PDB file of C-alpha atoms in Angstrom:
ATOM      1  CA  UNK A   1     -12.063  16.883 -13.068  1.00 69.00           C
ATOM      2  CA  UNK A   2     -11.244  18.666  -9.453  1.00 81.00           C
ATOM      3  CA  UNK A   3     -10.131  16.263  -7.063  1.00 85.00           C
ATOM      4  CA  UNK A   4      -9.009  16.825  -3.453  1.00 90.00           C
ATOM      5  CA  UNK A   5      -5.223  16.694  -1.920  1.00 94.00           C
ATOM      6  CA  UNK A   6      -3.983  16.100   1.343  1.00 94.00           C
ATOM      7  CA  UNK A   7      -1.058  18.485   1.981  1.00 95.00           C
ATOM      8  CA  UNK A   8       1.238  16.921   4.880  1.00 95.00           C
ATOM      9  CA  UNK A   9       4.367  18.124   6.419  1.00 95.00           C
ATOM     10  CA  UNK A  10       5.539  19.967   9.805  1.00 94.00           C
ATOM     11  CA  UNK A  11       4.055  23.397  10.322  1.00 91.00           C
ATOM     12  CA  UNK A  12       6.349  25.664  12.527  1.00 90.00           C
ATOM     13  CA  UNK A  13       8.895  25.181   9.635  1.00 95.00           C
ATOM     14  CA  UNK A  14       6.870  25.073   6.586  1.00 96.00           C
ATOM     15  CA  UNK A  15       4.002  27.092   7.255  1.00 94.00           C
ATOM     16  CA  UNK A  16       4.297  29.437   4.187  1.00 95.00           C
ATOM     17  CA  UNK A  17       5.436  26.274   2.107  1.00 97.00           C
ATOM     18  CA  UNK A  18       2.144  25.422   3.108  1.00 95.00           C
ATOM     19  CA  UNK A  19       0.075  28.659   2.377  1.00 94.00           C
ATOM     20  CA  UNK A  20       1.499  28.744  -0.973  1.00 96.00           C
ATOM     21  CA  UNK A  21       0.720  25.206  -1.913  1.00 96.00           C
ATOM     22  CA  UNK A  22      -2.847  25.373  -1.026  1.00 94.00           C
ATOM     23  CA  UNK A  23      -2.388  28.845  -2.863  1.00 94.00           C
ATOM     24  CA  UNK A  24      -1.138  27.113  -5.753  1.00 94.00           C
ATOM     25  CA  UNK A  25      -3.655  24.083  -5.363  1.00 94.00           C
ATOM     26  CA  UNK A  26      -6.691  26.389  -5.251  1.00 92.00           C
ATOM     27  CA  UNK A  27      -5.658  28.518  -8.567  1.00 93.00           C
ATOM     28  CA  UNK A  28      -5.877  24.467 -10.409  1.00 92.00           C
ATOM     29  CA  UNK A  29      -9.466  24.576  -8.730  1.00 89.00           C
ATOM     30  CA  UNK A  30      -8.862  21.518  -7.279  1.00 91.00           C
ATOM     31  CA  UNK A  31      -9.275  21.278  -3.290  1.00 89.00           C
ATOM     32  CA  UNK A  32      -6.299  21.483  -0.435  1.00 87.00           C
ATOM     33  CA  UNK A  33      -7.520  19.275   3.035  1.00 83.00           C
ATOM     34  CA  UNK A  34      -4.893  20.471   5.534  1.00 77.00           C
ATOM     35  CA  UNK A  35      -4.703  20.738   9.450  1.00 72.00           C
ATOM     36  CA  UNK A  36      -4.929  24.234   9.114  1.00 62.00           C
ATOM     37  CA  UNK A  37      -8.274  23.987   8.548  1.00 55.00           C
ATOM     38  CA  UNK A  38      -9.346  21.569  11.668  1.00 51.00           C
ATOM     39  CA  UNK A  39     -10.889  24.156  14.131  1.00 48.00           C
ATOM     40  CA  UNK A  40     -12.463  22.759  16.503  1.00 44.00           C
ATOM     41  CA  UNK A  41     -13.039  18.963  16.670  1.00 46.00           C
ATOM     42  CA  UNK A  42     -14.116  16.233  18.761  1.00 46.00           C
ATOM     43  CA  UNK A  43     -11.496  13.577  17.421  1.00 51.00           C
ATOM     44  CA  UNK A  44      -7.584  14.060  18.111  1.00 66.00           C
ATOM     45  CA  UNK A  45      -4.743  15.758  15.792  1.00 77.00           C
ATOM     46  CA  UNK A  46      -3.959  12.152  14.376  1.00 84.00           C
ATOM     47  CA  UNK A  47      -7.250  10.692  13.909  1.00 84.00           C
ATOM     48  CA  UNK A  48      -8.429  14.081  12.357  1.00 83.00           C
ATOM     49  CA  UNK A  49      -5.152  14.020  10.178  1.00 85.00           C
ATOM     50  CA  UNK A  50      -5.483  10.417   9.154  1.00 88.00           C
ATOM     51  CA  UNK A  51      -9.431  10.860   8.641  1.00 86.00           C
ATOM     52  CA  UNK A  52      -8.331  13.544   5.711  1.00 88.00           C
ATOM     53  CA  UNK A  53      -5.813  11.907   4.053  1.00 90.00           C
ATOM     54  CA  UNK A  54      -8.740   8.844   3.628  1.00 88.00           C
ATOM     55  CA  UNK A  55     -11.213  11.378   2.195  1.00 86.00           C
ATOM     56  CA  UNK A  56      -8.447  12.860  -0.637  1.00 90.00           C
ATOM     57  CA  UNK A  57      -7.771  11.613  -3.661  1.00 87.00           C
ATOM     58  CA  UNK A  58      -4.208  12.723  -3.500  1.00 91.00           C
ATOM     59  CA  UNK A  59      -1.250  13.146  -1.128  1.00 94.00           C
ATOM     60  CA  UNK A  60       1.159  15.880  -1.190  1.00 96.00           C
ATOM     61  CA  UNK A  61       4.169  15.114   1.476  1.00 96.00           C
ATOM     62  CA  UNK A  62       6.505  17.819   2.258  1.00 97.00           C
ATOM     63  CA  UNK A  63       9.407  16.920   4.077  1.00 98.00           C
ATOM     64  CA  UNK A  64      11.796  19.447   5.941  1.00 97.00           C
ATOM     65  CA  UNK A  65      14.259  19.304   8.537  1.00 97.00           C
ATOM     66  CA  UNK A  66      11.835  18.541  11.721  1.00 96.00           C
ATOM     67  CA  UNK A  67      10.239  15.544  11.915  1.00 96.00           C
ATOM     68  CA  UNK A  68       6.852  16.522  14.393  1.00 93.00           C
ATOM     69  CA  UNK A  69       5.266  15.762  16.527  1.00 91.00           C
ATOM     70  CA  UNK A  70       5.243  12.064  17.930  1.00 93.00           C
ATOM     71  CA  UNK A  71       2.806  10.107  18.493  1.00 91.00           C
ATOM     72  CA  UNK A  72       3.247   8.221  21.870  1.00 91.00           C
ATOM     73  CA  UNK A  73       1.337   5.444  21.140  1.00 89.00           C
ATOM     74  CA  UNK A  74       3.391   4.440  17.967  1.00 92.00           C
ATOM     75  CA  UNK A  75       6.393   6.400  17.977  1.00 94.00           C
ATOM     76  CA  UNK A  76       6.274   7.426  14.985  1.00 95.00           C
ATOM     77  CA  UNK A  77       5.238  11.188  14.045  1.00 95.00           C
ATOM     78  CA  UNK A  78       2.340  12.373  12.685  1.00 93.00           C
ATOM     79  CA  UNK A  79       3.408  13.191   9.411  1.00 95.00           C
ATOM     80  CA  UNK A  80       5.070   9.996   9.041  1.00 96.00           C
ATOM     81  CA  UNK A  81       1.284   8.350  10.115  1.00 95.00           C
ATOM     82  CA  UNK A  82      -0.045  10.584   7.514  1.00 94.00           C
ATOM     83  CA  UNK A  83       2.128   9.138   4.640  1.00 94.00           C
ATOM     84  CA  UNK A  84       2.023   5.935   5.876  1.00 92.00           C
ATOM     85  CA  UNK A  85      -1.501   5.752   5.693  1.00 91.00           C
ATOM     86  CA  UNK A  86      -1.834   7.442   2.218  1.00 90.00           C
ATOM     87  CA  UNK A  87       0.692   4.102   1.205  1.00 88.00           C
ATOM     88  CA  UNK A  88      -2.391   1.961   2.931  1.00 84.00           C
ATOM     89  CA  UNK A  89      -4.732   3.217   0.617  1.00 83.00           C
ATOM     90  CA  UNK A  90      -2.708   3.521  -2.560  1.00 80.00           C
ATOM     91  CA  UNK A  91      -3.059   6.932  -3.330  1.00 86.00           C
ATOM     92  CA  UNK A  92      -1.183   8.649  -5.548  1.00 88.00           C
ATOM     93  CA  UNK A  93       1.902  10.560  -3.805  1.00 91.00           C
ATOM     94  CA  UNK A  94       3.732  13.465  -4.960  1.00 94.00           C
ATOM     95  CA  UNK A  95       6.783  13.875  -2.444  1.00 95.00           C
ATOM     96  CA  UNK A  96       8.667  16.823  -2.042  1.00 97.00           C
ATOM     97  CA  UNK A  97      12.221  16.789   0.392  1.00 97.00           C
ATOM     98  CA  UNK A  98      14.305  20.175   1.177  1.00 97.00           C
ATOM     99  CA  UNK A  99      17.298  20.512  -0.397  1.00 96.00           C
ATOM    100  CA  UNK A 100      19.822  20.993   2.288  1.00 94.00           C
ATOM    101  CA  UNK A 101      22.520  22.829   0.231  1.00 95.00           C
ATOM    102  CA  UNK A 102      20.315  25.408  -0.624  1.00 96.00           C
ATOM    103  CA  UNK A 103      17.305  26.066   1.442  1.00 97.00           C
ATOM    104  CA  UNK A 104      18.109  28.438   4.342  1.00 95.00           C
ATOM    105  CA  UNK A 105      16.632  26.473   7.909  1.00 95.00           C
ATOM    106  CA  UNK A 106      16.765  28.632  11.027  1.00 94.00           C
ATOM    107  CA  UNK A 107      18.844  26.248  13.610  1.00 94.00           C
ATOM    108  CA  UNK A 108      15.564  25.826  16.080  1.00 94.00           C
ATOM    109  CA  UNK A 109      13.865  24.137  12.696  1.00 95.00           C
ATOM    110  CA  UNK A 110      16.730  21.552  12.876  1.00 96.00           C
ATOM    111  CA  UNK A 111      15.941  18.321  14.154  1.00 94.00           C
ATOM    112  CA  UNK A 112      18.393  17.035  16.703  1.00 95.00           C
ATOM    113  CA  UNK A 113      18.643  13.309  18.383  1.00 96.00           C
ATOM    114  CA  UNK A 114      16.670  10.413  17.918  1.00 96.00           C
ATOM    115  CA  UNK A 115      13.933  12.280  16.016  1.00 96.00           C
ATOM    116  CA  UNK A 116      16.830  13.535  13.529  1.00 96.00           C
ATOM    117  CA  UNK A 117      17.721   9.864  13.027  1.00 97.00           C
ATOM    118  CA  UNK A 118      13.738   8.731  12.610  1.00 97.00           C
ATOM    119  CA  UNK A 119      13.737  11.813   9.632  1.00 97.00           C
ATOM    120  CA  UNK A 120      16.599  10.356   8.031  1.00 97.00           C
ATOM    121  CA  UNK A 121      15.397   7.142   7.602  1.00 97.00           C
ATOM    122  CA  UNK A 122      12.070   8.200   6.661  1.00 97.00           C
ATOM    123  CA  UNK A 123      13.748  10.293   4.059  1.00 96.00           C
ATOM    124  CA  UNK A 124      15.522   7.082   2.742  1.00 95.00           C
ATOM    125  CA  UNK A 125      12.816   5.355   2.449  1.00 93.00           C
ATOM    126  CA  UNK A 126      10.815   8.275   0.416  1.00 93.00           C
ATOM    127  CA  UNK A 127      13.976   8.917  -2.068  1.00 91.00           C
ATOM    128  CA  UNK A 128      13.690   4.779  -2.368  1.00 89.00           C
ATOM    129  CA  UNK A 129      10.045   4.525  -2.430  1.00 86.00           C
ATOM    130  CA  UNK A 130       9.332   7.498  -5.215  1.00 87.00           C
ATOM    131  CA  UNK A 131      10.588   9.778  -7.610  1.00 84.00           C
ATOM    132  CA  UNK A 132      11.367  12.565  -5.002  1.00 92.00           C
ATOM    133  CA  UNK A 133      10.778  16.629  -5.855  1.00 93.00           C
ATOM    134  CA  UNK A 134      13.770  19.195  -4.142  1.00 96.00           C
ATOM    135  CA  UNK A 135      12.673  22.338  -3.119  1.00 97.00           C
ATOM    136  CA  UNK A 136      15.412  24.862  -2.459  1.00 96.00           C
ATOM    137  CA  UNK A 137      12.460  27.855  -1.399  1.00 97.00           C
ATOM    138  CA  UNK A 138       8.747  28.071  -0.473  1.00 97.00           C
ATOM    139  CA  UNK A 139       7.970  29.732  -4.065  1.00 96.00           C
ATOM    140  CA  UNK A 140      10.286  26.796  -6.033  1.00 96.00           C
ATOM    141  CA  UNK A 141       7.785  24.360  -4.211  1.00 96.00           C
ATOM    142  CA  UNK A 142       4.780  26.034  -4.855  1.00 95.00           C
ATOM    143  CA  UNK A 143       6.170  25.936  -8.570  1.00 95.00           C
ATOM    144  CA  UNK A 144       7.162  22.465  -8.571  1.00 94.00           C
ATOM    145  CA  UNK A 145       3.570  21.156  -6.738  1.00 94.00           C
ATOM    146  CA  UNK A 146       1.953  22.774  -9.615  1.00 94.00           C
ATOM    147  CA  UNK A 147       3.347  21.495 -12.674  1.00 91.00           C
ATOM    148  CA  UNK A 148       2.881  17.908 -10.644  1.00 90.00           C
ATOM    149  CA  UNK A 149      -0.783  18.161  -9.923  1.00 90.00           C
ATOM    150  CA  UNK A 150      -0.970  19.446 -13.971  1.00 87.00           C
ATOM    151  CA  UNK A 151       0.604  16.881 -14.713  1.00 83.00           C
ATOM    152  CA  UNK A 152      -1.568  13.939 -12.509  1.00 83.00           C
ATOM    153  CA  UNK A 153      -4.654  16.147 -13.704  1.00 80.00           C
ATOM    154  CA  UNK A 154      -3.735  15.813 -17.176  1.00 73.00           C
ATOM    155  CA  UNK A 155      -3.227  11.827 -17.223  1.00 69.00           C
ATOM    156  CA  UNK A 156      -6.175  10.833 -15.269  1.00 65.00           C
ATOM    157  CA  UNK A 157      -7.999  12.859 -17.855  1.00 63.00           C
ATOM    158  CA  UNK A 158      -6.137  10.884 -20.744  1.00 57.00           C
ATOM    159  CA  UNK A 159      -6.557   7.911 -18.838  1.00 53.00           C
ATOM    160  CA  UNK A 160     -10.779   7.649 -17.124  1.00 43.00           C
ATOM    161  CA  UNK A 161      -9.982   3.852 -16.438  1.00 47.00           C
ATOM    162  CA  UNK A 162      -6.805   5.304 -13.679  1.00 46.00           C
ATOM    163  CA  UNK A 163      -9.440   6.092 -11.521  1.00 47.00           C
ATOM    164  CA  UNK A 164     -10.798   2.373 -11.666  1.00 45.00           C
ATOM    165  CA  UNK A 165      -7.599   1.050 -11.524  1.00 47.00           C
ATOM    166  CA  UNK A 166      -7.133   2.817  -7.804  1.00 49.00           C
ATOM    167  CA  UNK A 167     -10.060   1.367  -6.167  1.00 46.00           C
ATOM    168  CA  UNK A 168      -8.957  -2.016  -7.746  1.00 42.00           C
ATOM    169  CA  UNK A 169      -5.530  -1.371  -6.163  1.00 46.00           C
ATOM    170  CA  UNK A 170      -6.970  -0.642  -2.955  1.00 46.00           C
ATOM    171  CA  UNK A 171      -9.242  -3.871  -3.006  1.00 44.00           C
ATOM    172  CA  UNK A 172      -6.247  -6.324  -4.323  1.00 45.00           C
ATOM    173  CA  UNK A 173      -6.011  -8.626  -1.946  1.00 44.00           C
ATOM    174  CA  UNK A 174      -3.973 -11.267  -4.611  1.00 56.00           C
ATOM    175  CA  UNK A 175      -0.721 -11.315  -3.909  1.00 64.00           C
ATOM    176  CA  UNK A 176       2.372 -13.868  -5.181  1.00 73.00           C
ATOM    177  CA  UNK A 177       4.854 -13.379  -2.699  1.00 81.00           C
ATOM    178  CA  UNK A 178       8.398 -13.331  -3.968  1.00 86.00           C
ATOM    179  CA  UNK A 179      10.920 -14.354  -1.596  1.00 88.00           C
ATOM    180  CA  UNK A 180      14.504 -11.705  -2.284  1.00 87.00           C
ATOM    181  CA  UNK A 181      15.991 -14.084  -4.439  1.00 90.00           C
ATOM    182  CA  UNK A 182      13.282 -14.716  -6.322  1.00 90.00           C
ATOM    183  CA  UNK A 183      12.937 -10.678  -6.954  1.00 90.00           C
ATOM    184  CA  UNK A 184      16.360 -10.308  -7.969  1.00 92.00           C
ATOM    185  CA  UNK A 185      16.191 -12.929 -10.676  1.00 92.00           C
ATOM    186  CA  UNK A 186      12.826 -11.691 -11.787  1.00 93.00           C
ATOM    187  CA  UNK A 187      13.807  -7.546 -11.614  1.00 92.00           C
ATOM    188  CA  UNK A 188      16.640  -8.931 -13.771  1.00 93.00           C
ATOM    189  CA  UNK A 189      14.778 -10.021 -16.656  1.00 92.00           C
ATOM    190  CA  UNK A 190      12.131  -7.322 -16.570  1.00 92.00           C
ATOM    191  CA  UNK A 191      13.287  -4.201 -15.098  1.00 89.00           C
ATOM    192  CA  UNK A 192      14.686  -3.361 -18.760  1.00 91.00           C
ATOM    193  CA  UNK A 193      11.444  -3.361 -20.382  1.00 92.00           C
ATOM    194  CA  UNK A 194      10.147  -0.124 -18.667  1.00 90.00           C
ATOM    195  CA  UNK A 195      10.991   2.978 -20.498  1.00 84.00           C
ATOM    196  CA  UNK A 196      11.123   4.317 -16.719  1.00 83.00           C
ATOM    197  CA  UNK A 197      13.593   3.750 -13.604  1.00 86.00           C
ATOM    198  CA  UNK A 198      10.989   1.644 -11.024  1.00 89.00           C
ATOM    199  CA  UNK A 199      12.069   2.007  -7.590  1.00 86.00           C
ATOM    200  CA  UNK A 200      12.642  -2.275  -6.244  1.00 85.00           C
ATOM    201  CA  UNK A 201       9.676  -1.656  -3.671  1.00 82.00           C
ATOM    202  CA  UNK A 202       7.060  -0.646  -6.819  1.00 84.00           C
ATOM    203  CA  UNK A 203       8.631  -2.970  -9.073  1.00 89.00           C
ATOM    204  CA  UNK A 204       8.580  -5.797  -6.623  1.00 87.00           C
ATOM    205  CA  UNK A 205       4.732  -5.129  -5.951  1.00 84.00           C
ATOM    206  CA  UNK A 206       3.713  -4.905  -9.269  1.00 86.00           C
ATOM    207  CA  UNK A 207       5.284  -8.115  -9.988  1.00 90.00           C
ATOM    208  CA  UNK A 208       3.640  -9.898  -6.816  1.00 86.00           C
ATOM    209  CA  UNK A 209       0.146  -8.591  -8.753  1.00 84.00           C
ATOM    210  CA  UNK A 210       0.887  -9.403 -12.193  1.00 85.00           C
ATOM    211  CA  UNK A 211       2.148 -12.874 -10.987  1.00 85.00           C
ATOM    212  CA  UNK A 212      -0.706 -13.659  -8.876  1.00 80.00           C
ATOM    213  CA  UNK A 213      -3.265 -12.376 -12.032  1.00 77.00           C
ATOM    214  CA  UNK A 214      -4.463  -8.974 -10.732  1.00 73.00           C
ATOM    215  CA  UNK A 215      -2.859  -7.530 -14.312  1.00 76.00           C
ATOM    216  CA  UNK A 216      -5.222  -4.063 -13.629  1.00 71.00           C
ATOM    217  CA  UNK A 217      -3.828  -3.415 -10.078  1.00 74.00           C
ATOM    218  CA  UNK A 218      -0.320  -3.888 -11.039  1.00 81.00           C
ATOM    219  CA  UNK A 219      -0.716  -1.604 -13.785  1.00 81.00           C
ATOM    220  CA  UNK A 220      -1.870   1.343 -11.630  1.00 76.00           C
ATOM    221  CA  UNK A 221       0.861   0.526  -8.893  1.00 78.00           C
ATOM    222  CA  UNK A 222       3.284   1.138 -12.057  1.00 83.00           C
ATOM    223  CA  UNK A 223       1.660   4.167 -12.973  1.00 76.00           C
ATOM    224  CA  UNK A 224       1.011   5.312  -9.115  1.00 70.00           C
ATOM    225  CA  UNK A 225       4.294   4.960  -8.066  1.00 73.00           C
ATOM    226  CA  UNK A 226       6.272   6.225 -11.064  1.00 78.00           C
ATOM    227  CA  UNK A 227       5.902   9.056 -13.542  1.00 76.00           C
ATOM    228  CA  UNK A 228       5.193   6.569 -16.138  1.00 79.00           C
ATOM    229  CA  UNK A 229       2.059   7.133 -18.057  1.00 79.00           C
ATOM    230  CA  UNK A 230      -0.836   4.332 -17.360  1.00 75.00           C
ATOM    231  CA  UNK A 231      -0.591   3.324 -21.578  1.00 77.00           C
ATOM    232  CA  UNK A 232       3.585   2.885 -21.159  1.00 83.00           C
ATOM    233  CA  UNK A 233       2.819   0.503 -17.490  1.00 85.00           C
ATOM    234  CA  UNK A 234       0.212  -1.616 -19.912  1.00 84.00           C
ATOM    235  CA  UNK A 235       2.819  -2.267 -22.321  1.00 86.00           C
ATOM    236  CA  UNK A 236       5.665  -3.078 -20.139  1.00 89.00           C
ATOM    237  CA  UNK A 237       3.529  -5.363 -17.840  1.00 89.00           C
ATOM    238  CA  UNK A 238       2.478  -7.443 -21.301  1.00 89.00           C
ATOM    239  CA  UNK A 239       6.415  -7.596 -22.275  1.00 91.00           C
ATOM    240  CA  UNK A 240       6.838  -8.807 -18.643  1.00 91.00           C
ATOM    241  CA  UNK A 241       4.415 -11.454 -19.249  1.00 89.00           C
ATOM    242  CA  UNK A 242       5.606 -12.520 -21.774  1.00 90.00           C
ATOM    243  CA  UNK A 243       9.162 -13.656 -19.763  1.00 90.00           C
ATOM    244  CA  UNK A 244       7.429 -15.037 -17.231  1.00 87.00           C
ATOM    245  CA  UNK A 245       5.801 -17.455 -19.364  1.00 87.00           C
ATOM    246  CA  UNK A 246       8.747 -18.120 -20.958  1.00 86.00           C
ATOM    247  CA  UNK A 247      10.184 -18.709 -17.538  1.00 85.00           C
ATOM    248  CA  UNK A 248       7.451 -20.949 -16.756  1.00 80.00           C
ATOM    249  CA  UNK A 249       8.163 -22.835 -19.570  1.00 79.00           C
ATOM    250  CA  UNK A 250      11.521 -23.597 -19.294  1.00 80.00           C
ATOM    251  CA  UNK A 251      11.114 -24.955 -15.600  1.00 72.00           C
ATOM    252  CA  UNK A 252       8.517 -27.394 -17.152  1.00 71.00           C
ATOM    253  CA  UNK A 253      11.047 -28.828 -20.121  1.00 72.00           C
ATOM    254  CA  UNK A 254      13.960 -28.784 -17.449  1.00 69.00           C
ATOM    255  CA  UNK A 255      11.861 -30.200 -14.931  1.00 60.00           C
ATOM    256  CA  UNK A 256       8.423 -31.153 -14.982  1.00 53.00           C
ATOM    257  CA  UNK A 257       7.335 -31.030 -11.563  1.00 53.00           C
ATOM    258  CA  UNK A 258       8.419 -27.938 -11.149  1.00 47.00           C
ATOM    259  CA  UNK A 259       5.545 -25.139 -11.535  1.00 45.00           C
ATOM    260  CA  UNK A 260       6.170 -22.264  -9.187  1.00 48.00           C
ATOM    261  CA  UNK A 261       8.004 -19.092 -10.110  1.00 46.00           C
TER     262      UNK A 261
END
């Protein structure tokens, strides 16, 4: 079934990146929404930008070495917004980061200063947040983009209930709050039973859902935010209740009037 991505990155830098992921995008027949195609409009860059990434079903982020244009009223670039946003509404993200060793950058695409810093850290968080795609060239992209949406195309097909699951995701509101300690002793006993490395932020949302009873939700943050299939995020979130009722049960022999987690 087509569905529509948001492509998001700088555009100086990347613009035939760009034209050869929509390229790419278009041959799947599914649909690229991508500043390039704004003309004219009423609204501004950003609330254009962030009014397409909440009518895809997909985002694509491609991060270079500049880090855009900045938004004065949040400091924070536009590109940044855009992925930011696409977090907000839980879609899934398929994240893409130059590889500096091997991807030539002409110096005036080089972000200097306190923008350079503000990439950086975005960049950390992506590589923490996601299981991150390097692109040495604008054709090893294109490549890579299109065995990903393949891929995503493939499982939602496998899996009708994923696109269920997202809306559910998007409407959780049920959330167990785990303080850090509480994380560490609970990533401890369940990280293992995932046939996939979870990055701590995904991990420690999916356990906030299962804990709280929104078993669907936490399922498709699994699946969302990993490459793990949908079936293999089912079967290690059962496993994983399984310990925490056995957790549950040996506060209440060691000490009855305990009942939190």
């Amino acid at each position: 079934m087509p569905f529509a991505l948001f492509v998001s990155s700088t555009f100086a830098d990347l613009e035939r990146h760009r034209a050869l992921v929509r390229e790419a995008i278009s041959r799947l027949e599914h649909q690229s929404k991508a500043m390039e195609l704004f003309g004219a409009l009423p609204e501004t860059p950003k609330e254009e930008c962030l009014r397409l990434v909440r009518s895809a079903n997909v985002y694509v982020g491609i991060f270079g070495m500049r880090y855009g244009t900045i938004d004065p009223s949040t400091g924070k670039s536009l590109t940044q917004l855009e992925y930011e946003e696409a977090i907000a509404l839980r879609l899934p993200c398929l994240i893409y980061v130059i590889d500096e060793n091997s991807h030539p950058v002409l110096p005036k695409h080089v972000e200097t200063g306190a923008p350079a810093e503000q990439l950086m850290q975005l960049k950390g968080t992506l590589k923490k947040s996601h299981v991150v795609q390097f692109f040495s060239s604008p054709e090893d992209l294109a490549s890579k983009v299109t065995q990903d949406v393949v891929r995503l195309a493939g499982a939602i097909a496998k899996a009708p209930t994923a696109q269920v699951l997202s809306q559910i995701a998007s409407n959780a509101v049920l959330r167990h709050p785990l303080t850090a300690p509480r994380f560490e002793f609970l990533r401890g006993k369940t990280a293992h039973l995932f046939n996939h490395t979870i990055p701590d932020s995904v991990l420690r949302e999916a356990l906030e859902l299962i804990i709280a009873g929104d078993n669907m939700a936490a399922a498709f943050v699994l699946s969302r935010g990993t490459p793990m299939p949908l079936d293999d995020a089912v079967d290690g979130l059962m496993a994983v209740e399984k310990v925490l009722i056995e957790i549950l049960e040996n506060y209440r022999t060691s000490s009855p009037e305990k009942s939190d987690v």
